[in-house]
mmCIF file of C-alpha atoms and ligand atoms in Angstrom:
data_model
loop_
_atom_site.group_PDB
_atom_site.id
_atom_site.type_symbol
_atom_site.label_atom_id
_atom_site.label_comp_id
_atom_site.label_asym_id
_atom_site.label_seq_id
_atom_site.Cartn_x
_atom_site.Cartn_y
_atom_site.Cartn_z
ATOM 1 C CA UNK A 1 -113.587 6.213 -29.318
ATOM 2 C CA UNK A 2 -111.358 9.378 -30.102
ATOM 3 C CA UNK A 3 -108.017 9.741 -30.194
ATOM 4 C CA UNK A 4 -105.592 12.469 -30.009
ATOM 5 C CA UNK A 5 -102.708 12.272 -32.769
ATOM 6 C CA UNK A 6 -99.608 14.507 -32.423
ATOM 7 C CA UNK A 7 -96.825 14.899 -34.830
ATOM 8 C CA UNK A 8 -93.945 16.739 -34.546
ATOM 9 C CA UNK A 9 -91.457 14.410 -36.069
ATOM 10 C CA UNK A 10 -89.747 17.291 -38.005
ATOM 11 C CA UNK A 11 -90.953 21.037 -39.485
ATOM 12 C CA UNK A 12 -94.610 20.674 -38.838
ATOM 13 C CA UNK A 13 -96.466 20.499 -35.760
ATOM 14 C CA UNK A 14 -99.864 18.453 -36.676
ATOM 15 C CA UNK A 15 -102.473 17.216 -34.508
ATOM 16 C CA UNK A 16 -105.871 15.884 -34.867
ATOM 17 C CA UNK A 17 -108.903 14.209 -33.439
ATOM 18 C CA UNK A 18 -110.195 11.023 -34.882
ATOM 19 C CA UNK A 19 -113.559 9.592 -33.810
ATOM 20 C CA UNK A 20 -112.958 5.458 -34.566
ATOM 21 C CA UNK A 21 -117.055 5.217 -35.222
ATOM 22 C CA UNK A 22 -117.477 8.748 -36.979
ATOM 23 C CA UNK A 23 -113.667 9.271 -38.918
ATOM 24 C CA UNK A 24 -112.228 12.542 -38.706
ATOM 25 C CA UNK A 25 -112.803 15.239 -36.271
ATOM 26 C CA UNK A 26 -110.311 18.258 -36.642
ATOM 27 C CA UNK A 27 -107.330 18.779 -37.689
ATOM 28 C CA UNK A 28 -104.683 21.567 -37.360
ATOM 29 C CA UNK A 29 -100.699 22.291 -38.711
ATOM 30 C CA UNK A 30 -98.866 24.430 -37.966
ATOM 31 C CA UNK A 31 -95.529 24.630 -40.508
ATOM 32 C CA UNK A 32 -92.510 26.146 -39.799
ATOM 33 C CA UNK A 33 -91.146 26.646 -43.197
ATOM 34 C CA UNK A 34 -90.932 30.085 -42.829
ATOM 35 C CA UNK A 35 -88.220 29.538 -40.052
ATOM 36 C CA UNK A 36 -86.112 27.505 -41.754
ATOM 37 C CA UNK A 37 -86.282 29.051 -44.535
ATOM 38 C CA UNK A 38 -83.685 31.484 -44.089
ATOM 39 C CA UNK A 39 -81.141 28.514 -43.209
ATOM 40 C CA UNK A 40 -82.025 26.373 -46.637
ATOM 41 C CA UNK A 41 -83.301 23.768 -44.270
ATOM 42 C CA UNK A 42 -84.311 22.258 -40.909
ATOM 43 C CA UNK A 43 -82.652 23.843 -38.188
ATOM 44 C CA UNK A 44 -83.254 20.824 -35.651
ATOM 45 C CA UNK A 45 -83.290 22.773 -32.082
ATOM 46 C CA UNK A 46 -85.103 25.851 -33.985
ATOM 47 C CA UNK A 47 -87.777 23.125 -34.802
ATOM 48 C CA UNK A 48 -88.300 21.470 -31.197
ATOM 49 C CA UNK A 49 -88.532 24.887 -29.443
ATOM 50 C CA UNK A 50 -91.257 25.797 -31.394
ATOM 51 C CA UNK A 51 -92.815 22.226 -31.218
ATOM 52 C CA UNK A 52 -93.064 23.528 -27.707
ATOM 53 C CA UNK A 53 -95.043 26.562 -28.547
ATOM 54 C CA UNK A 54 -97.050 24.378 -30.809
ATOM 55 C CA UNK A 55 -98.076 21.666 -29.275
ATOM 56 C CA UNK A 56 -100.902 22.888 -26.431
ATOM 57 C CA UNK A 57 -102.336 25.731 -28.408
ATOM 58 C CA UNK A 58 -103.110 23.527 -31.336
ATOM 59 C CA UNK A 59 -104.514 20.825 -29.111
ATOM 60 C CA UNK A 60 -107.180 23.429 -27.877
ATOM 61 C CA UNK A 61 -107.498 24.259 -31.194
ATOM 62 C CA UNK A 62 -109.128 21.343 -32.700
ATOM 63 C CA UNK A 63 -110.656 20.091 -29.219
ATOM 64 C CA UNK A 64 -112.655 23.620 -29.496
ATOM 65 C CA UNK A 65 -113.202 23.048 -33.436
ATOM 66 C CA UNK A 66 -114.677 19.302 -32.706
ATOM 67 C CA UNK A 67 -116.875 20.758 -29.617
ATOM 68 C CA UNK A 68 -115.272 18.310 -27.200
ATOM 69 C CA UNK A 69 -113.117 18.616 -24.123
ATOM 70 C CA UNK A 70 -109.709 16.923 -22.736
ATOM 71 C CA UNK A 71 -111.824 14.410 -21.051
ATOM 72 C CA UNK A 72 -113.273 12.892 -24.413
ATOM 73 C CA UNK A 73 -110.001 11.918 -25.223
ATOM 74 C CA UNK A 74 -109.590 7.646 -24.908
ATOM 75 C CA UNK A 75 -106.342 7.453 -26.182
ATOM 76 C CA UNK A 76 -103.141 9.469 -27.195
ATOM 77 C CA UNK A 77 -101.245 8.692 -30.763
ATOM 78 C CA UNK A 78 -97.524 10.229 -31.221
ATOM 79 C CA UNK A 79 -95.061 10.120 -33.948
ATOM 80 C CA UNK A 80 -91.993 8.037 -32.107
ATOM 81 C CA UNK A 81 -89.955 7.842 -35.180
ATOM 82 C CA UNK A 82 -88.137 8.343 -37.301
ATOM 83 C CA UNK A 83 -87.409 11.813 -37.228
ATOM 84 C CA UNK A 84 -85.291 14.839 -35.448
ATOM 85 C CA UNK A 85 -84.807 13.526 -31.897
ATOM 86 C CA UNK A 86 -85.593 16.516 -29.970
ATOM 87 C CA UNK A 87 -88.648 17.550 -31.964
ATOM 88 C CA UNK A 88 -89.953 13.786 -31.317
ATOM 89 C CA UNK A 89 -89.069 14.114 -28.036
ATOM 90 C CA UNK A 90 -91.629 16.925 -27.366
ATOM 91 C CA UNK A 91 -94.160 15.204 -28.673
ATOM 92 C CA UNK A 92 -93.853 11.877 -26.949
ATOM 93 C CA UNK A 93 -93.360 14.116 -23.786
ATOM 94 C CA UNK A 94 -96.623 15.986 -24.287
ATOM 95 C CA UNK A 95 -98.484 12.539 -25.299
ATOM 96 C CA UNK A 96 -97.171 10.443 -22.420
ATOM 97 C CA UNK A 97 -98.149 13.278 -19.833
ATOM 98 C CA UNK A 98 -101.356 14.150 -20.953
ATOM 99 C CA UNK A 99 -102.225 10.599 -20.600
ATOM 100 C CA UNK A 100 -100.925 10.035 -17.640
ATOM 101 C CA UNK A 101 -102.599 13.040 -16.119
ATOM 102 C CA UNK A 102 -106.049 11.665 -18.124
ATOM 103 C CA UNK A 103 -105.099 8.039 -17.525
ATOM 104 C CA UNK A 104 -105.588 7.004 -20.580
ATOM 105 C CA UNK A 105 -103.398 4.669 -22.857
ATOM 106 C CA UNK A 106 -100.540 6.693 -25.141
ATOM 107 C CA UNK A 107 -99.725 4.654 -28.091
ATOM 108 C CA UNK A 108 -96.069 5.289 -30.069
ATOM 109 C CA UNK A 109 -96.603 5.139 -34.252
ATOM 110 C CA UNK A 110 -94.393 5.052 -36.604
ATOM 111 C CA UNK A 111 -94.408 8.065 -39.159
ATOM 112 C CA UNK A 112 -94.321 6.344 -42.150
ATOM 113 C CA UNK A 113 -96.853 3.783 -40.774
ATOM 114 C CA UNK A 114 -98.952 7.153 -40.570
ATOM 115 C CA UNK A 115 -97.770 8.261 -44.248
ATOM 116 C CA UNK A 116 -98.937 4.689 -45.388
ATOM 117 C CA UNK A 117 -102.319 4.388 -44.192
ATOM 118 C CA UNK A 118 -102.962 8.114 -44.717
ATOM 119 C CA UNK A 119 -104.969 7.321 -48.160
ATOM 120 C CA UNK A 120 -107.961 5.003 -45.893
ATOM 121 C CA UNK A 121 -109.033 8.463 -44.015
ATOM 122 C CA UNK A 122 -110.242 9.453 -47.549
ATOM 123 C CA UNK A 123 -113.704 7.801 -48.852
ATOM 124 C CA UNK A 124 -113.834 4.243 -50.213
ATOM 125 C CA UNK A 125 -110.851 3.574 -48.752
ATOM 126 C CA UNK A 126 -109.049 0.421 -50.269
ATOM 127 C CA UNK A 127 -109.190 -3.010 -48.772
ATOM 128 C CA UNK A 128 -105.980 -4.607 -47.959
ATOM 129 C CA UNK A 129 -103.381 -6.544 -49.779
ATOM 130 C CA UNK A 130 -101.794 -3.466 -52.355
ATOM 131 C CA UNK A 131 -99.064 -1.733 -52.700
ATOM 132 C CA UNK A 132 -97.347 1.458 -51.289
ATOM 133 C CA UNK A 133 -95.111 3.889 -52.552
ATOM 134 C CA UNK A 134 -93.831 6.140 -49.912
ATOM 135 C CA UNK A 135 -92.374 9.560 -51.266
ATOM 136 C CA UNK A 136 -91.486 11.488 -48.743
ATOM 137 C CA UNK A 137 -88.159 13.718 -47.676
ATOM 138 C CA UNK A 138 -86.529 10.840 -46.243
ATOM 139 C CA UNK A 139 -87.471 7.765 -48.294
ATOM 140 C CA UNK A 140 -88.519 5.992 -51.451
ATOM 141 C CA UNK A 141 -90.170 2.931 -50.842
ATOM 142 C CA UNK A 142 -91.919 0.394 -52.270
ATOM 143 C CA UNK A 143 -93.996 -1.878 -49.859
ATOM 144 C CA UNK A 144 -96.381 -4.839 -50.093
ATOM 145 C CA UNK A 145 -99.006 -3.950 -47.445
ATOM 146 C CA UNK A 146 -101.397 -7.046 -46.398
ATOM 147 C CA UNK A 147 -102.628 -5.399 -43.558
ATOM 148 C CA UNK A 148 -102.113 -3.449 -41.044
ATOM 149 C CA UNK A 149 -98.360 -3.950 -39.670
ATOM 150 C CA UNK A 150 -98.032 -6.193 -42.284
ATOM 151 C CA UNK A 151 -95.036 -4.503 -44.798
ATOM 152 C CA UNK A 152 -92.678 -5.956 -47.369
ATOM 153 C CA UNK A 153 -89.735 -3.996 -48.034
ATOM 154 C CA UNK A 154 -89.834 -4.392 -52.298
ATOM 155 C CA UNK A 155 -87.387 -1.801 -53.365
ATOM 156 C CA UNK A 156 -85.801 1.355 -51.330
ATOM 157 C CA UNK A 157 -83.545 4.166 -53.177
ATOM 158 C CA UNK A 158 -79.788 3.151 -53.009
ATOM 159 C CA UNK A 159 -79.005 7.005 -51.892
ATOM 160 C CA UNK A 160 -81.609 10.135 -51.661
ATOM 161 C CA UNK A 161 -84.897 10.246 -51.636
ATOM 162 C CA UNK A 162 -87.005 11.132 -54.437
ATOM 163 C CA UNK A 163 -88.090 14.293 -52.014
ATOM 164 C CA UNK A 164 -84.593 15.180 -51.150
ATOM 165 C CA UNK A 165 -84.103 15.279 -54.496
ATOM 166 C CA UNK A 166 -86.459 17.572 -55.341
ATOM 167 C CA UNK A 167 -85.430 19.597 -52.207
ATOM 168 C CA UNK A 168 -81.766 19.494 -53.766
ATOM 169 C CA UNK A 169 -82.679 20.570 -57.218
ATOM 170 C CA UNK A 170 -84.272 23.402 -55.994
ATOM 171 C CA UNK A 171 -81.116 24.668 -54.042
ATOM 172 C CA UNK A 172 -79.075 24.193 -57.563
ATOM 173 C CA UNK A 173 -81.689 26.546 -59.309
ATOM 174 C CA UNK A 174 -81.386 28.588 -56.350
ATOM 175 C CA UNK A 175 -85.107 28.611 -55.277
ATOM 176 C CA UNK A 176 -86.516 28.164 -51.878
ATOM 177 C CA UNK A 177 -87.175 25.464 -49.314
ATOM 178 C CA UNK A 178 -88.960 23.243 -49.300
ATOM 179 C CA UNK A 179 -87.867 22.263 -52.975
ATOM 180 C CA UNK A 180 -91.064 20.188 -54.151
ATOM 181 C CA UNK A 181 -93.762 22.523 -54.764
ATOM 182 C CA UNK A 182 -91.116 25.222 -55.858
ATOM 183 C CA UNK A 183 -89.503 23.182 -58.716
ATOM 184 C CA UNK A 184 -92.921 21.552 -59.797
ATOM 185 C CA UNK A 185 -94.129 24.912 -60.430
ATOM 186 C CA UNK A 186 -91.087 26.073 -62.758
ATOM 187 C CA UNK A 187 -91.499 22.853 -64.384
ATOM 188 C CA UNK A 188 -94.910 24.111 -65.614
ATOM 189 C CA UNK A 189 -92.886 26.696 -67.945
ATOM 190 C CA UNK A 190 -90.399 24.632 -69.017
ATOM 191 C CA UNK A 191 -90.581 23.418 -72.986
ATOM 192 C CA UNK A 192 -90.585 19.729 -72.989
ATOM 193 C CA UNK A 193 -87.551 17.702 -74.691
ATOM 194 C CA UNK A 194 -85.525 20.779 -74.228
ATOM 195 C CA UNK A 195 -83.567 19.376 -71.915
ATOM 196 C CA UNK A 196 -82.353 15.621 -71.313
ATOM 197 C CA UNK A 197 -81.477 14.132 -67.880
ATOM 198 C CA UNK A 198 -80.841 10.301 -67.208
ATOM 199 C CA UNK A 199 -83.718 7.644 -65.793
ATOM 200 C CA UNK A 200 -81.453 6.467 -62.898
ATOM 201 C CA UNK A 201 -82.440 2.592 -62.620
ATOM 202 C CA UNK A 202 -84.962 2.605 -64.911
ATOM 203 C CA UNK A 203 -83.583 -0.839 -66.385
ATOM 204 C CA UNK A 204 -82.070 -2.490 -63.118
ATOM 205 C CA UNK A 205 -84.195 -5.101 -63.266
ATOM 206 C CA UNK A 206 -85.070 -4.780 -59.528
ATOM 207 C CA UNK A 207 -87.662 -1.884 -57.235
ATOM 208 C CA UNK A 208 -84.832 0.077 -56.200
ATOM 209 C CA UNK A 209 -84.154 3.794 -56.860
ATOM 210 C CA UNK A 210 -80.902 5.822 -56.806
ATOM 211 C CA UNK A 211 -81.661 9.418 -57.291
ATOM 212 C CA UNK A 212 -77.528 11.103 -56.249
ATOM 213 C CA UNK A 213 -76.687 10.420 -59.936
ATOM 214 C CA UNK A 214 -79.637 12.558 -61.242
ATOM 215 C CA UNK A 215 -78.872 15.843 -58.917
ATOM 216 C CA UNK A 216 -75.056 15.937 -60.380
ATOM 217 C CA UNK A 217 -76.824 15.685 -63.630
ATOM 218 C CA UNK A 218 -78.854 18.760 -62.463
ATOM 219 C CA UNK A 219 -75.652 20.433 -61.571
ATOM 220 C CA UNK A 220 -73.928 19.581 -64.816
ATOM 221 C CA UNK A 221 -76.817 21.006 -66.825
ATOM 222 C CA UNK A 222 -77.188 24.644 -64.393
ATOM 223 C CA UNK A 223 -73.511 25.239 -65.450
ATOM 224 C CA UNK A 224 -73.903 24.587 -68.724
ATOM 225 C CA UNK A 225 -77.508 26.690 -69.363
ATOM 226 C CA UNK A 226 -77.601 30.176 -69.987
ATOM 227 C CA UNK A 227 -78.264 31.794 -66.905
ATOM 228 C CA UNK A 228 -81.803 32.537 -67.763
ATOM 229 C CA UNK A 229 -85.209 31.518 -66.503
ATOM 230 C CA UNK A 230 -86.517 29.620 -69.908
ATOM 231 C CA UNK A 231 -83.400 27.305 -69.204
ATOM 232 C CA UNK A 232 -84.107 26.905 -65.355
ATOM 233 C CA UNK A 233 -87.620 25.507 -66.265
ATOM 234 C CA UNK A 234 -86.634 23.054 -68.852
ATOM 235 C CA UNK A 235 -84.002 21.852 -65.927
ATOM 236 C CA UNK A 236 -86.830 21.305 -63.936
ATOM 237 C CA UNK A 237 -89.191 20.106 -65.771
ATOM 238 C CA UNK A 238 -86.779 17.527 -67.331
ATOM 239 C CA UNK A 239 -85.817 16.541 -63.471
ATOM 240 C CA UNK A 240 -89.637 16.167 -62.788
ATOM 241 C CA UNK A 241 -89.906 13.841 -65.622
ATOM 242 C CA UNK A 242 -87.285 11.732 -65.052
ATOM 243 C CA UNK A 243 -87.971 11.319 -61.714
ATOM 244 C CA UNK A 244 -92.145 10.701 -61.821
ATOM 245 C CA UNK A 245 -90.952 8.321 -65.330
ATOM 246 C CA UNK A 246 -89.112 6.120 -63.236
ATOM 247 C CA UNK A 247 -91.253 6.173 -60.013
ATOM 248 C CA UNK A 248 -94.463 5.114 -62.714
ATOM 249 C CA UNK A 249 -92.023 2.665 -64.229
ATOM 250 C CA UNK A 250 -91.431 0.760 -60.673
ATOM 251 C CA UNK A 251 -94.991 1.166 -59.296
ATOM 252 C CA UNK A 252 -96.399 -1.170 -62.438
ATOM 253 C CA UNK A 253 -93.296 -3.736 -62.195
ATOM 254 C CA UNK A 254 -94.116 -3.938 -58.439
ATOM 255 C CA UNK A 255 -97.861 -4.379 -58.940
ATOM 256 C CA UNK A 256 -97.080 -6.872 -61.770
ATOM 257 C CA UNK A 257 -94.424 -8.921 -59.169
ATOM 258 C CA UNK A 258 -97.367 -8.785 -56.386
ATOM 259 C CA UNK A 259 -100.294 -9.642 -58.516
ATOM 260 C CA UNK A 260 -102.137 -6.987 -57.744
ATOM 261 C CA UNK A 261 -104.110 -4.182 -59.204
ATOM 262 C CA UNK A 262 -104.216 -1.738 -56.059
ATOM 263 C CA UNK A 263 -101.655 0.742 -55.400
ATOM 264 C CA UNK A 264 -101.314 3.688 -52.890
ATOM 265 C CA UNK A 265 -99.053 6.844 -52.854
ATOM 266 C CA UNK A 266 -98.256 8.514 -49.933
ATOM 267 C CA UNK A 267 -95.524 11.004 -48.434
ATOM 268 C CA UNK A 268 -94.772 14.497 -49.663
ATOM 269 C CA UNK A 269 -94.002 13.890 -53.009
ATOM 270 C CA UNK A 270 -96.955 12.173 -53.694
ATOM 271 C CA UNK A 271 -98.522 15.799 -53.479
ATOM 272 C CA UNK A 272 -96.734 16.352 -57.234
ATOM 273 C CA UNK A 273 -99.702 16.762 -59.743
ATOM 274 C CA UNK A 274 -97.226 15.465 -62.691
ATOM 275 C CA UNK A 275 -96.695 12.217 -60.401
ATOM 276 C CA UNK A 276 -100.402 11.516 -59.637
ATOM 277 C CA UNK A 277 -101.380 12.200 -63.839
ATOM 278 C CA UNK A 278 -98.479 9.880 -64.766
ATOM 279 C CA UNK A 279 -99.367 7.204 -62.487
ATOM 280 C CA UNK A 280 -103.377 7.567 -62.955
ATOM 281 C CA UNK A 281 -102.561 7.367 -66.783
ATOM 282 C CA UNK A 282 -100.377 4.140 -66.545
ATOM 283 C CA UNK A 283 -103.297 2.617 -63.746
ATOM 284 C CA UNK A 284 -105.683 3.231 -66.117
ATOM 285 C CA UNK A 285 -103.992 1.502 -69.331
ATOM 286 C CA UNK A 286 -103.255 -1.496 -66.708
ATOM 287 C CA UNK A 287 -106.485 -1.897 -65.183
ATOM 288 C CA UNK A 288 -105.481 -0.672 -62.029
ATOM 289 C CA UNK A 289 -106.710 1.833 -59.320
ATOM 290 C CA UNK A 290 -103.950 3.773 -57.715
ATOM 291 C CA UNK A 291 -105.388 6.030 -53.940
ATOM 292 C CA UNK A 292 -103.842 8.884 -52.451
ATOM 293 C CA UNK A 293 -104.199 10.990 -49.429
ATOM 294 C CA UNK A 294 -105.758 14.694 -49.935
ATOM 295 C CA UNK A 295 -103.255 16.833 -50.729
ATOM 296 C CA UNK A 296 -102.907 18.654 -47.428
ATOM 297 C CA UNK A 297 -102.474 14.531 -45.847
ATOM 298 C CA UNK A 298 -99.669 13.611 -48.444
ATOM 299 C CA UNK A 299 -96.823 16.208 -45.961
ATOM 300 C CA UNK A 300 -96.828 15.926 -42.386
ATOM 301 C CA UNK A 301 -100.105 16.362 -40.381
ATOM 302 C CA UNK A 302 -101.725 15.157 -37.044
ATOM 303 C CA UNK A 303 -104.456 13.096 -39.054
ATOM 304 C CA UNK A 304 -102.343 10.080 -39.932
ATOM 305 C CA UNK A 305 -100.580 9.951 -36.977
ATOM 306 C CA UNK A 306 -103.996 9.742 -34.876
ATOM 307 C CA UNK A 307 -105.617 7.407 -37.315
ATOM 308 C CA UNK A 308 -102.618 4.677 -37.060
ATOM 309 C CA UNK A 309 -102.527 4.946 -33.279
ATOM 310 C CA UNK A 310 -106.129 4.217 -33.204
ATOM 311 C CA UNK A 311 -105.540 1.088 -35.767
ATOM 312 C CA UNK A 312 -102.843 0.054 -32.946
ATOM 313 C CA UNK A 313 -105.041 0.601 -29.701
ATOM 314 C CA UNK A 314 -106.727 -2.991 -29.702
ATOM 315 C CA UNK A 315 -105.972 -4.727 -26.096
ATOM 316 C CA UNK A 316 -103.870 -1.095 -25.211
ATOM 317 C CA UNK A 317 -103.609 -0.980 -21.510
ATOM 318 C CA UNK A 318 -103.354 2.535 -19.671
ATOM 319 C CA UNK A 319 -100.278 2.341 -16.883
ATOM 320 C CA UNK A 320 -96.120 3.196 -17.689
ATOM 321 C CA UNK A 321 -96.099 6.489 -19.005
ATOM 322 C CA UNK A 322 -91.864 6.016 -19.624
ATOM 323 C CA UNK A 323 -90.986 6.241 -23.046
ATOM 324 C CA UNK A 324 -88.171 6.345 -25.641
ATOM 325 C CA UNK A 325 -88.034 7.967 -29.299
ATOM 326 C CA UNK A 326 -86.838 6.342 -32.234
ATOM 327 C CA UNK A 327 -85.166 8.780 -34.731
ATOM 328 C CA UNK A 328 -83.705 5.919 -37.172
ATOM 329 C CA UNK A 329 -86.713 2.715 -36.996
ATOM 330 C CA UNK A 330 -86.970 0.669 -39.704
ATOM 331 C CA UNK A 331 -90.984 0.267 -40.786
ATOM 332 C CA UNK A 332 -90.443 -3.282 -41.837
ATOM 333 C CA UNK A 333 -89.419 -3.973 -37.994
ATOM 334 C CA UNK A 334 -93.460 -3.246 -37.453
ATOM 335 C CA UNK A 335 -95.781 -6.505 -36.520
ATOM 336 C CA UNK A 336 -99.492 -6.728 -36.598
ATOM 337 C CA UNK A 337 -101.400 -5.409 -33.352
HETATM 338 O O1 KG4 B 401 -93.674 13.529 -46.156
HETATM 339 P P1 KG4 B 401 -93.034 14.842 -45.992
HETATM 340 O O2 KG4 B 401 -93.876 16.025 -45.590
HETATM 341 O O3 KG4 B 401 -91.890 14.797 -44.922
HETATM 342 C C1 KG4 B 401 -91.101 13.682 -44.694
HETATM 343 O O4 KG4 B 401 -91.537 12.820 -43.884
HETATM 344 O O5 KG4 B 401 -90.037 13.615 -45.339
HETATM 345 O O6 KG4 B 401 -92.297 15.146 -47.367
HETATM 346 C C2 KG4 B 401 -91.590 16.323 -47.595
HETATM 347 C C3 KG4 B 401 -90.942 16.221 -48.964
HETATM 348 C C4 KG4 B 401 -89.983 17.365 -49.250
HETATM 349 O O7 KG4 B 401 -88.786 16.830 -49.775
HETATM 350 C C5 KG4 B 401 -90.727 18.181 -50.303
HETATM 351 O O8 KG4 B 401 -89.847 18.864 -51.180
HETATM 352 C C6 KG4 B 401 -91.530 17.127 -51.020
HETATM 353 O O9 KG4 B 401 -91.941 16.242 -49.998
HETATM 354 N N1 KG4 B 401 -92.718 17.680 -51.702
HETATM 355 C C7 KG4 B 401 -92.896 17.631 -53.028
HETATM 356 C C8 KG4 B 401 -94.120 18.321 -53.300
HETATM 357 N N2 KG4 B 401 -94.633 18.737 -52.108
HETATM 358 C C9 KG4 B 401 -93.750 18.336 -51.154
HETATM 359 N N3 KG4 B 401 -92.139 17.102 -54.009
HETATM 360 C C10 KG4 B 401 -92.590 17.224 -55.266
HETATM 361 N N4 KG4 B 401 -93.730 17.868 -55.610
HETATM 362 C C11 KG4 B 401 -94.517 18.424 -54.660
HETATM 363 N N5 KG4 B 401 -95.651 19.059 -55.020
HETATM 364 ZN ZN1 ZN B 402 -93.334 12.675 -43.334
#
């Protein structure tokens, strides 16, 4: 059976095909990065208006890449929340349409439900119970995951997200949006030890996260470095390493709490190569096997969002096309299908 995923929860228009017997179909993005970049960040009504440009195009797109047609289509998966209302809004309009007009069922996920299962569209996918950490822009998570709709909350940051983090870092050192890849790649130049930052709940004892503390640090340190690059680096690379020490740290307590040896990383931040050697190094020493997405599936894409959907479609009935968008949802409100 395939289904149609569309995302458009934010800056990236993603949608894909997903075949439930054969995996994978197509995929295409389209980011708008270079937009926003001009305004530091996500303009919201600059990113729905060209959701609208996005949406049909890139549906053509991969229906022509995967050699099929409109009619192929059994079901329609769209990113209902959370996210920028208006941008959800034009996806949930385009889903709920288009399956009305192909009377087929349309099928709300949730975007983090997509981040999370992201790492089973890759091979030898893992088997249910582990545990997630979800690094995205707008959370830091840690999850026990028994199946599918089945999420413990474990530990949430207190304040920003490890992403938003990143994102603000990069503003202090005054390099671009979005903040990630840009201060993971001056943290390859920067001399390690040269400069120290704090390890913000490293020791408190619980899975939570508080990363405000660690940006004023940032701040503190920028007006106290020479203005020169070599000092820029070792800011970021000592802001990398704090924050992939005490994601590693929380990921073993929280297998060690659940018993398990599985855990999977998901979300933009889990594209950071530092994060994926630190945690592979600490799996390996504990016996454990950690998954990720591909790096193109740990940011925002059509794939995820299509392969959830068709994880929720069992006993989906076609019929009431109305629909609603949920910018704040919590995913721990989620039930089994
Ligand atoms: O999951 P995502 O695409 O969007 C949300 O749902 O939030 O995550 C975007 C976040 C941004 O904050 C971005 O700076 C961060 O992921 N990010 C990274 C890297 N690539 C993206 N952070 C650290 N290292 C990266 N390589
Ligand atoms: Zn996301």
């Amino acid at each position: 059976m395939i289904v149609l995923g569309i995302e458009t929860s934010c800056d990236e228009t993603g949608i894909a095909l997903y075949d439930t017997e054969t995996g994978l179909l197509a995929h295409a993005l389209h980011s708008q990065i270079k937009m926003h970049a001009e305004y530091g960040g996500v303009v919201p009504e600059l990113a729905s208006r060209d959701h609208v440009r996005r949406v049909l195009p890139l549906t053509e797109t991969v229906l022509r890449e995967a050699g099929k047609t409109l009619q192929d289509i059994r079901a329609i998966a769209y990113t209902q929340g959370p996210g920028l209302a208006g941008a959800l809004l034009v996806g949930a309009g385009v889903a709920e349409s288009l399956a009305c007009a192909l009377n087929i069922p349309a099928i709300g996920v949730h975007h983090l439900e997509g981040h999370l299962l992201a790492p089973l569209l890759e091979e030898n996918p893992p088997p249910f119970p582990f545990v997630a950490l979800l690094v995205s822009g707008g959370h830091t998570q840690l999850m026990r995951v028994s199946g599918i709709g089945c999420y413990e909350l474990l530990g949430d940051t207190l304040d920003d997200a490890a992403g938003e983090a990143f994102d603000k870092t990069a503003q202090l050192l005054g390099l671009p949006y979005p903040g990630g890849p840009a201060v993971a790649k001056l943290a390859e130049r920067g001399t390690p030890g040269a400069q120290k930052l704090p390890r913000p709940m490293l020791n408190s004892g619980d899975l939570n996260f508080s990363f405000s503390g660690l940006k004023t640090a940032v701040l503190t340190a920028v007006n106290n470095a020479e203005p020169i690059e070599q000092s820029q680096a070792d800011i970021a690379r000592a802001f990398q390493e704090s924050v992939v020490e005490v994601l590693t740290a929380k990921c073993l307590t929280a297998l060690r709490q659940c018993g398990m040896n599985r855990l999977i990383v998901s979300g933009g931040v889990g594209a950071n190569q530092r994060l994926r050697e630190s945690l592979n190094a600490a799996a390996r020493e504990h016996g454990c096997a950690v998954h990720y997405p591909r790096l193109e599936f740990c940011t925002d894409n059509g794939a995820m969002i299509a392969f959830a959907g068709a994880m929720r479609l069992k006993n989906r009935k076609t019929g009431n096309y109305g629909f609603t968008v949920k910018p704040r949802w919590d995913l721990a409100e989620l039930v089994a299908p």
